[in-house]
Amino acid sequence: MSNVYNHRQMVPSAPLSTRVTELLDALKNEYDSLNQEASNMRLFKDEYEQRVNSQINEIQAVQQNLFELERTHHKIRQQYEEEIMRLRRELEARGGPPVTPSPFLQQLPPQHHQAPPPSQQQHQPPPPMSQPHSAGMPHGPGMYTGMPPSSGPHGGPNGSAMPHGQPPMAGEPHPGAYMGPPGQYPPGGMPVNAHGQPMTPQQQAAGVKDRKPVMTPSQGMPQQQGVPPPSQGQAGPSQMGSRQTPTQSQRSGSLVPARGAAANNQLADMDPETVPANMKREGADWFVIFNPKMPRMINIENVYTLEHKSVVCCVKFSNDGKYLATGCNRVTQIWNVATGANECVLADEAATKNGDLYIRAVCFSPDGKYLVTGAEDKQIRIWDIQKRAIRHVLTGHDQDIYSLDFSPDGSMILSGSGDRTVRLWNLESGKEMCKFTIDDMGPRDAGVTSVAFSPNGKLVAASSLDKMIRLWEVSSGQLLQRIDGHKDSVYAVAFSPDGQSLLSGSLDKTLRIWDLGRFGSNSRSNDTVSCRSVLVGHKDFVLSVAYSPDGNWIVSGSKDRGVQFWDPRSSQTQCMLQGHKNSVISVALSPTQMYFATGSGDYRARIWSYETLPAPM
């Protein structure tokens, strides 16, 4: 019985409050762990949705491209069928076999396919040569070397491939491009249509409407009131931009853009003759078509046409908006925006006289005292505008200079070259301060095509031929981000005025707006740069992009000879301007006035005005 009472001594349990605390701590730790997992899942979900949306947008763009290709194929096939039917009917009329119905076309009445009399065929005016196969840019090693054969400006005639990495010889235009006077036949006398393609016999017989050339003051255009007559040392008629008056009665023919526009709008395929009057604007040799799916919010007029003797590679306004600089072969010219007068011509007499020497980039200093130019001879020249003299010649780049920009405070110059480097220079001393090199995993031919300072001067952006955009920090020289998304070489970059976004234009025919995230001026928390929207509408290479000073408009110039205005909020195009006979290589907007300028391969720069219309009720 004694064993019954031999119980183990009971150990006093821990106080109740301590146990509860331990349990609560365990619950808290588990909750924190689950909360962290949920946060990670949300981040993963957001990133996944972003990728899905991006792929959906790309798939939609591809689908629209395919649809447009099918439509173009249908038109071409229909044209061939019509021509075959016409020839068969003509053969039948001469005693040949009867015409059999075409499997593709419905049987058309014979009178619709009768060829005009030979006398009419002989007196039709020749069509213009519009050079669609050239980017409108002069030759130059470095920028295009290494691009896929027949995909860029160095593709051979009719799309044939050039030897890999071999640029055109000095003094020669691009293979496949006719760089003769606009409106003439290329060598060989083959007539071409408005799209630069050989004309069919039916088109030659029917004739093609041509554009009326712009009249200069020397050709009888009344001189603008308030502009003094040329005197000694002042630009004469040949150095003066021709003032344009937008009257529809001056228009002698239709400027129908080339076919093949892919995208969320069909402006480039619309014939201005069939567009309602309220959705277009016409001048003597230009027209604007507005997007019928969007409210009309802008009006565009031509102000001056500035004639040059060679391809206009670049245009840039001064910070006060009073002057426009243009770069062409061997010379840089400064024009008065108010009068269209040529203020001065800057040419380095010490430069080599052999071959061409195109000025690829120009930029005014913020105070307007200096103009910096970059050329094919790998040199950057800083011009004292008042003295018409070179202050510094900056050397160090190994290939052509393609882009220049001034820092917002005017103390530094930014340059981009085909040698894969971006360099910072001190304005006062002319010394190199920093070199940003593309030495990562990119291809050998990652030449720099465009550079830009951010509005606060803290960031540098550069686009290159390897389809990438790179961001560097100015103070440390550190590479912050590689931005990948375009499907072909990126030719142009520009920061938004608020510094929150970056705009790019590419040979893939699109523009992209990038959200800079934590790299923007507001330093938002998200780490990576993301593509906010893809702007699809051009039907050929996008060569130049720019923001309006208020950030409400994006302007782009393309090899398709068109300029488009985009609304960055809706990512839709507002209108398309056709006012050049060759590629629009450069676009620039005035910082102070409602003007923009275009430079083209047709040997012209043009100054335009744009006016925001009141919102519709």
Coordinates of C-alpha atoms in Angstrom, one line a residue, residues 2-375:
S2 CA 2.9 2.3 0.5
N3 CA 3.5 2.3 -3.3
V4 CA 0.2 4.1 -3.7
Y5 CA 1.5 7.2 -2.1
N6 CA 5.0 7.1 -3.7
H7 CA 4.0 9.8 -6.3
R8 CA 6.6 11.9 -8.1
Q9 CA 7.0 15.3 -6.8
M10 CA 5.1 17.9 -8.9
V11 CA 7.1 20.7 -10.5
P12 CA 5.4 24.1 -10.3
S13 CA 4.4 25.2 -13.8
A14 CA 5.6 28.5 -15.3
P15 CA 3.5 31.5 -14.7
L16 CA 0.5 31.8 -17.0
S17 CA 1.5 35.3 -18.3
T18 CA 4.9 34.0 -19.5
R19 CA 3.3 31.2 -21.4
V20 CA 0.8 33.5 -23.1
T21 CA 3.7 35.8 -24.1
E22 CA 5.5 32.9 -25.7
L23 CA 2.5 31.8 -27.7
L24 CA 1.8 35.4 -28.8
D25 CA 5.4 35.7 -30.0
A26 CA 5.1 32.5 -31.9
L27 CA 1.9 33.7 -33.6
K28 CA 3.5 37.0 -34.4
N29 CA 6.5 35.4 -36.0
E30 CA 4.3 33.1 -38.1
Y31 CA 2.2 36.1 -39.1
D32 CA 5.3 38.1 -40.1
S33 CA 6.5 35.1 -42.1
L34 CA 3.2 34.7 -43.9
N35 CA 3.0 38.5 -44.5
Q36 CA 6.4 38.4 -46.1
E37 CA 5.5 35.5 -48.3
A38 CA 2.3 37.4 -49.3
S39 CA 4.3 40.5 -50.2
N40 CA 6.7 38.5 -52.3
M41 CA 3.8 36.9 -54.0
R42 CA 2.2 40.3 -54.8
L43 CA 5.5 41.5 -56.2
F44 CA 5.8 38.3 -58.3
K45 CA 2.2 38.8 -59.4
D46 CA 2.7 42.4 -60.4
E47 CA 5.8 41.5 -62.4
Y48 CA 4.1 38.6 -64.0
E49 CA 1.1 40.8 -65.0
Q50 CA 3.4 43.4 -66.4
R51 CA 5.2 40.9 -68.5
V52 CA 1.9 39.4 -69.7
N53 CA 0.6 42.8 -70.6
S54 CA 3.8 43.7 -72.4
Q55 CA 3.6 40.4 -74.4
I56 CA -0.1 41.0 -75.1
N57 CA 0.8 44.4 -76.5
E58 CA 3.5 43.0 -78.7
I59 CA 1.3 40.2 -79.9
Q60 CA -1.4 42.7 -80.8
A61 CA 1.2 44.8 -82.7
V62 CA 2.3 41.7 -84.6
Q63 CA -1.3 40.8 -85.4
Q64 CA -1.9 44.3 -86.7
N65 CA 1.3 44.1 -88.8
L66 CA 0.2 40.8 -90.2
F67 CA -3.3 42.2 -91.0
E68 CA -1.7 45.2 -92.8
L69 CA 0.6 42.9 -94.7
E70 CA -2.3 40.8 -95.8
R71 CA -4.2 43.9 -96.9
T72 CA -1.2 45.3 -98.8
H73 CA -0.7 41.9 -100.4
H74 CA -4.4 41.9 -101.4
K75 CA -4.0 45.4 -103.0
I76 CA -0.9 44.4 -104.9
R77 CA -2.5 41.2 -106.2
Q78 CA -5.6 43.1 -107.2
Q79 CA -3.4 45.6 -109.2
Y80 CA -1.7 42.7 -111.0
E81 CA -5.0 41.1 -111.8
E82 CA -6.4 44.3 -113.1
E83 CA -3.3 44.8 -115.3
I84 CA -3.6 41.3 -116.6
M85 CA -7.3 41.7 -117.4
R86 CA -6.6 44.9 -119.2
L87 CA -3.9 43.3 -121.3
R88 CA -6.2 40.3 -122.1
R89 CA -9.0 42.6 -123.2
E90 CA -6.6 44.5 -125.4
L91 CA -5.5 41.2 -126.9
E92 CA -9.1 40.1 -127.4
A93 CA -9.9 43.4 -129.2
R94 CA -7.0 42.6 -131.6
G95 CA -8.4 39.2 -132.5
G96 CA -6.9 37.1 -129.7
P97 CA -8.6 34.5 -127.5
P98 CA -11.6 35.5 -125.4
V99 CA -11.0 36.8 -121.9
T100 CA -11.6 34.3 -119.1
P101 CA -12.8 35.5 -115.7
S102 CA -10.0 36.1 -113.2
P103 CA -10.2 33.8 -110.1
F104 CA -9.3 36.8 -107.9
L105 CA -11.3 39.7 -109.4
Q106 CA -14.9 40.0 -110.5
Q107 CA -15.5 40.5 -114.2
L108 CA -15.2 44.2 -114.9
P109 CA -16.7 46.1 -117.8
P110 CA -14.2 46.5 -120.7
Q111 CA -14.4 50.3 -120.7
H112 CA -12.9 50.4 -117.2
H113 CA -9.6 48.9 -118.5
Q114 CA -9.1 50.7 -121.8
A115 CA -5.6 52.2 -122.1
P116 CA -5.5 55.9 -122.9
P117 CA -4.5 56.9 -126.4
P118 CA -0.8 57.0 -127.2
S119 CA -0.8 60.7 -127.6
Q120 CA -2.0 61.1 -124.0
Q121 CA 0.6 58.7 -122.8
Q122 CA 3.4 60.7 -124.3
H123 CA 2.4 64.0 -122.7
Q124 CA 2.0 62.9 -119.1
P125 CA 4.4 64.7 -116.6
P126 CA 7.0 62.4 -115.1
P127 CA 6.4 61.3 -111.5
P128 CA 8.8 62.4 -108.7
M129 CA 11.5 60.3 -107.2
S130 CA 10.7 60.0 -103.6
Q131 CA 13.6 57.8 -102.5
P132 CA 11.8 55.6 -100.0
H133 CA 14.7 53.1 -99.7
S134 CA 17.1 55.6 -98.3
A135 CA 17.0 56.8 -94.7
G136 CA 17.9 60.2 -96.1
M137 CA 21.1 60.2 -94.2
P138 CA 24.5 60.6 -95.8
H139 CA 27.1 57.9 -95.7
G140 CA 29.5 57.5 -92.8
P141 CA 31.3 54.6 -91.2
G142 CA 30.5 53.4 -87.7
M143 CA 26.8 54.0 -87.3
Y144 CA 25.4 51.4 -89.6
T145 CA 28.2 48.9 -89.7
G146 CA 27.1 45.5 -88.4
M147 CA 23.4 45.9 -89.0
P148 CA 21.6 43.0 -90.5
P149 CA 21.9 42.9 -94.3
S150 CA 19.2 44.8 -96.2
S151 CA 17.6 45.9 -93.0
G152 CA 19.1 49.4 -92.6
P153 CA 20.2 52.3 -94.7
H154 CA 23.1 50.3 -96.1
G155 CA 21.1 47.6 -97.7
G156 CA 22.0 47.1 -101.3
P157 CA 19.9 48.0 -104.3
N158 CA 16.4 46.4 -104.1
G159 CA 17.2 45.1 -100.6
S160 CA 20.3 43.1 -101.5
A161 CA 22.8 42.6 -98.8
M162 CA 26.0 44.6 -98.4
P163 CA 29.2 42.9 -97.2
H164 CA 29.1 42.7 -93.4
G165 CA 30.5 45.7 -91.7
Q166 CA 31.5 47.5 -94.9
P167 CA 30.3 51.1 -95.1
P168 CA 29.8 52.9 -98.4
M169 CA 32.9 54.4 -100.0
A170 CA 33.6 58.1 -99.3
G171 CA 31.6 60.4 -101.4
E172 CA 29.0 57.8 -102.4
P173 CA 25.3 57.8 -101.3
H174 CA 23.6 54.8 -99.8
P175 CA 23.3 51.9 -102.1
G176 CA 19.8 51.7 -103.6
A177 CA 19.2 55.4 -102.8
Y178 CA 18.9 58.1 -105.5
M179 CA 20.2 61.3 -104.0
G180 CA 19.8 63.5 -107.1
P181 CA 17.5 66.5 -107.3
P182 CA 14.0 65.7 -106.0
G183 CA 11.5 65.3 -108.8
Q184 CA 13.9 63.7 -111.3
Y185 CA 14.3 60.2 -112.4
P186 CA 17.1 58.1 -111.0
P187 CA 20.0 57.1 -113.2
G188 CA 18.8 54.9 -116.0
G189 CA 15.5 56.8 -116.6
M190 CA 13.2 54.3 -114.9
P191 CA 10.0 56.1 -113.9
V192 CA 8.9 55.5 -110.3
N193 CA 5.6 56.0 -108.5
A194 CA 5.0 58.0 -105.3
H195 CA 6.3 55.1 -103.3
G196 CA 9.6 54.9 -105.1
Q197 CA 8.8 51.7 -106.9
P198 CA 9.0 51.2 -110.7
M199 CA 5.7 52.3 -112.3
T200 CA 3.5 49.8 -114.1
P201 CA 2.5 50.6 -117.7
Q202 CA -1.0 51.3 -116.4
Q203 CA 0.4 53.9 -113.9
Q204 CA 2.6 55.5 -116.6
A205 CA -0.4 55.7 -118.9
A206 CA -2.6 57.2 -116.3
G207 CA 0.0 59.6 -115.0
V208 CA 0.7 60.4 -111.3
K209 CA 0.0 63.6 -109.6
D210 CA 3.1 65.4 -108.4
R211 CA 3.7 67.9 -105.7
K212 CA 4.0 71.5 -106.5
P213 CA 7.5 72.8 -105.6
V214 CA 7.8 75.4 -103.0
M215 CA 8.3 78.9 -104.4
T216 CA 11.2 80.9 -102.9
P217 CA 11.2 84.7 -102.9
S218 CA 13.5 84.6 -106.0
Q219 CA 10.8 82.8 -107.9
G220 CA 8.2 85.4 -107.4
M221 CA 6.7 84.8 -103.9
P222 CA 5.8 88.1 -102.3
Q223 CA 8.2 89.1 -99.5
Q224 CA 7.0 88.9 -96.0
Q225 CA 5.9 92.2 -94.6
G226 CA 8.1 93.6 -92.0
V227 CA 11.2 91.9 -93.2
P228 CA 13.9 94.3 -94.5
P229 CA 15.3 93.8 -97.9
P230 CA 18.6 92.0 -98.1
S231 CA 21.6 94.3 -97.8
Q232 CA 25.4 93.7 -97.7
G233 CA 26.1 91.0 -95.1
Q234 CA 22.5 90.0 -94.9
A235 CA 21.0 86.9 -96.4
G236 CA 19.6 87.3 -99.9
P237 CA 16.7 85.4 -101.4
S238 CA 18.6 82.2 -101.8
Q239 CA 19.6 82.3 -98.1
M240 CA 16.1 83.1 -96.9
G241 CA 13.4 80.7 -95.9
S242 CA 10.3 80.9 -98.0
R243 CA 7.2 81.9 -96.1
Q244 CA 4.3 79.5 -96.6
T245 CA 0.7 80.6 -96.7
P246 CA -1.8 77.8 -96.2
T247 CA -4.2 78.0 -99.0
Q248 CA -5.9 75.0 -100.5
S249 CA -6.0 76.6 -103.9
Q250 CA -2.2 76.4 -104.2
R251 CA -2.2 72.6 -103.9
S252 CA -1.6 71.1 -107.3
G253 CA -1.4 67.4 -106.5
S254 CA -1.9 64.9 -103.7
L255 CA 1.0 63.9 -101.4
V256 CA 0.0 60.3 -100.8
P257 CA 2.3 58.7 -98.3
A258 CA 3.9 55.3 -99.0
R259 CA 1.9 52.2 -98.2
G260 CA 2.5 49.7 -95.5
A261 CA 1.6 51.5 -92.3
A262 CA 1.2 49.1 -89.4
A263 CA -0.3 49.9 -86.2
N264 CA -3.1 51.3 -84.2
N265 CA -3.9 53.9 -86.8
Q266 CA -4.1 54.1 -90.6
L267 CA -3.3 57.8 -91.1
A268 CA -0.4 57.0 -93.4
D269 CA -2.7 55.1 -95.8
M270 CA -5.4 57.7 -96.0
D271 CA -5.7 59.7 -99.2
P272 CA -6.1 63.4 -98.3
E273 CA -8.5 63.8 -101.2
T274 CA -11.0 61.5 -99.5
V275 CA -10.5 62.9 -96.0
P276 CA -13.3 65.2 -94.7
A277 CA -12.2 68.9 -94.7
N278 CA -12.4 69.1 -90.9
M279 CA -9.9 66.2 -90.5
K280 CA -7.1 67.6 -92.7
R281 CA -5.0 70.7 -93.3
E282 CA -3.4 71.4 -96.6
G283 CA -0.7 73.7 -97.9
A284 CA 1.0 74.2 -101.2
D285 CA 3.2 71.1 -100.9
W286 CA 2.3 69.6 -97.6
F287 CA -0.7 68.2 -95.7
V288 CA -1.8 67.1 -92.3
I289 CA -4.3 64.3 -91.6
F290 CA -5.9 64.1 -88.2
N291 CA -6.8 60.9 -86.4
P292 CA -10.6 60.4 -86.9
K293 CA -10.7 58.3 -83.8
M294 CA -9.4 61.1 -81.6
P295 CA -10.8 64.6 -80.9
R296 CA -8.9 67.2 -82.9
M297 CA -6.7 69.1 -80.5
I298 CA -4.0 70.8 -82.6
N299 CA -3.5 72.8 -85.7
I300 CA -0.3 72.9 -87.8
E301 CA 0.9 75.4 -90.3
N302 CA 4.1 75.8 -92.4
V303 CA 6.1 78.9 -91.5
Y304 CA 9.3 78.8 -93.5
T305 CA 11.1 76.4 -95.8
L306 CA 14.9 76.6 -95.5
E307 CA 16.7 75.4 -98.6
H308 CA 20.1 73.7 -98.3
K309 CA 22.6 72.3 -100.8
S310 CA 22.8 68.9 -99.2
V311 CA 21.0 66.5 -96.8
V312 CA 20.0 68.2 -93.6
C313 CA 21.2 65.9 -90.8
C314 CA 20.1 67.8 -87.7
V315 CA 18.0 70.7 -86.5
K316 CA 18.1 72.4 -83.1
F317 CA 16.5 75.5 -81.5
S318 CA 18.3 77.9 -79.2
N319 CA 17.1 78.0 -75.6
D320 CA 15.4 81.4 -76.2
G321 CA 13.7 80.1 -79.3
K322 CA 15.0 82.9 -81.5
Y323 CA 17.4 80.8 -83.7
L324 CA 17.5 77.5 -85.4
A325 CA 20.7 75.7 -86.2
T326 CA 20.9 73.2 -89.1
G327 CA 23.8 70.8 -90.0
C328 CA 24.5 69.6 -93.5
N329 CA 27.6 68.8 -95.6
R330 CA 30.6 70.8 -94.3
V331 CA 28.6 73.7 -93.0
T332 CA 26.3 74.6 -90.0
Q333 CA 23.8 77.4 -90.6
I334 CA 22.0 79.6 -88.0
W335 CA 18.6 80.9 -89.1
N336 CA 16.4 83.6 -87.6
V337 CA 13.1 81.9 -86.6
A338 CA 11.1 85.2 -86.8
T339 CA 12.1 86.1 -90.3
G340 CA 13.5 83.0 -91.9
A341 CA 16.8 84.8 -92.6
N342 CA 20.1 83.1 -92.7
E343 CA 22.1 84.7 -89.9
C344 CA 25.4 83.0 -90.4
V345 CA 27.2 80.1 -92.0
L346 CA 29.8 78.3 -89.9
A347 CA 32.4 76.2 -91.8
D348 CA 35.8 75.1 -90.6
E349 CA 38.3 76.1 -93.3
A350 CA 41.0 73.9 -91.7
A351 CA 38.9 70.7 -92.2
T352 CA 39.9 68.1 -94.7
K353 CA 38.7 68.9 -98.2
N354 CA 38.5 65.3 -99.4
G355 CA 35.0 63.8 -99.7
D356 CA 32.0 64.7 -97.6
L357 CA 32.0 66.0 -94.1
Y358 CA 28.4 65.9 -92.8
I359 CA 27.6 67.7 -89.6
R360 CA 25.6 65.1 -87.7
A361 CA 24.7 67.0 -84.5
V362 CA 24.3 70.6 -83.4
C363 CA 23.4 72.0 -80.0
F364 CA 23.2 75.6 -78.5
S365 CA 24.6 76.3 -75.1
P366 CA 21.9 77.3 -72.6
D367 CA 23.0 81.0 -72.7
G368 CA 23.1 81.1 -76.5
K369 CA 26.7 82.1 -76.7
Y370 CA 28.1 78.9 -78.2
L371 CA 27.1 76.3 -80.7
V372 CA 28.7 72.9 -80.5
T373 CA 28.8 70.7 -83.6
G374 CA 29.8 67.0 -84.2
A375 CA 30.9 65.7 -87.6

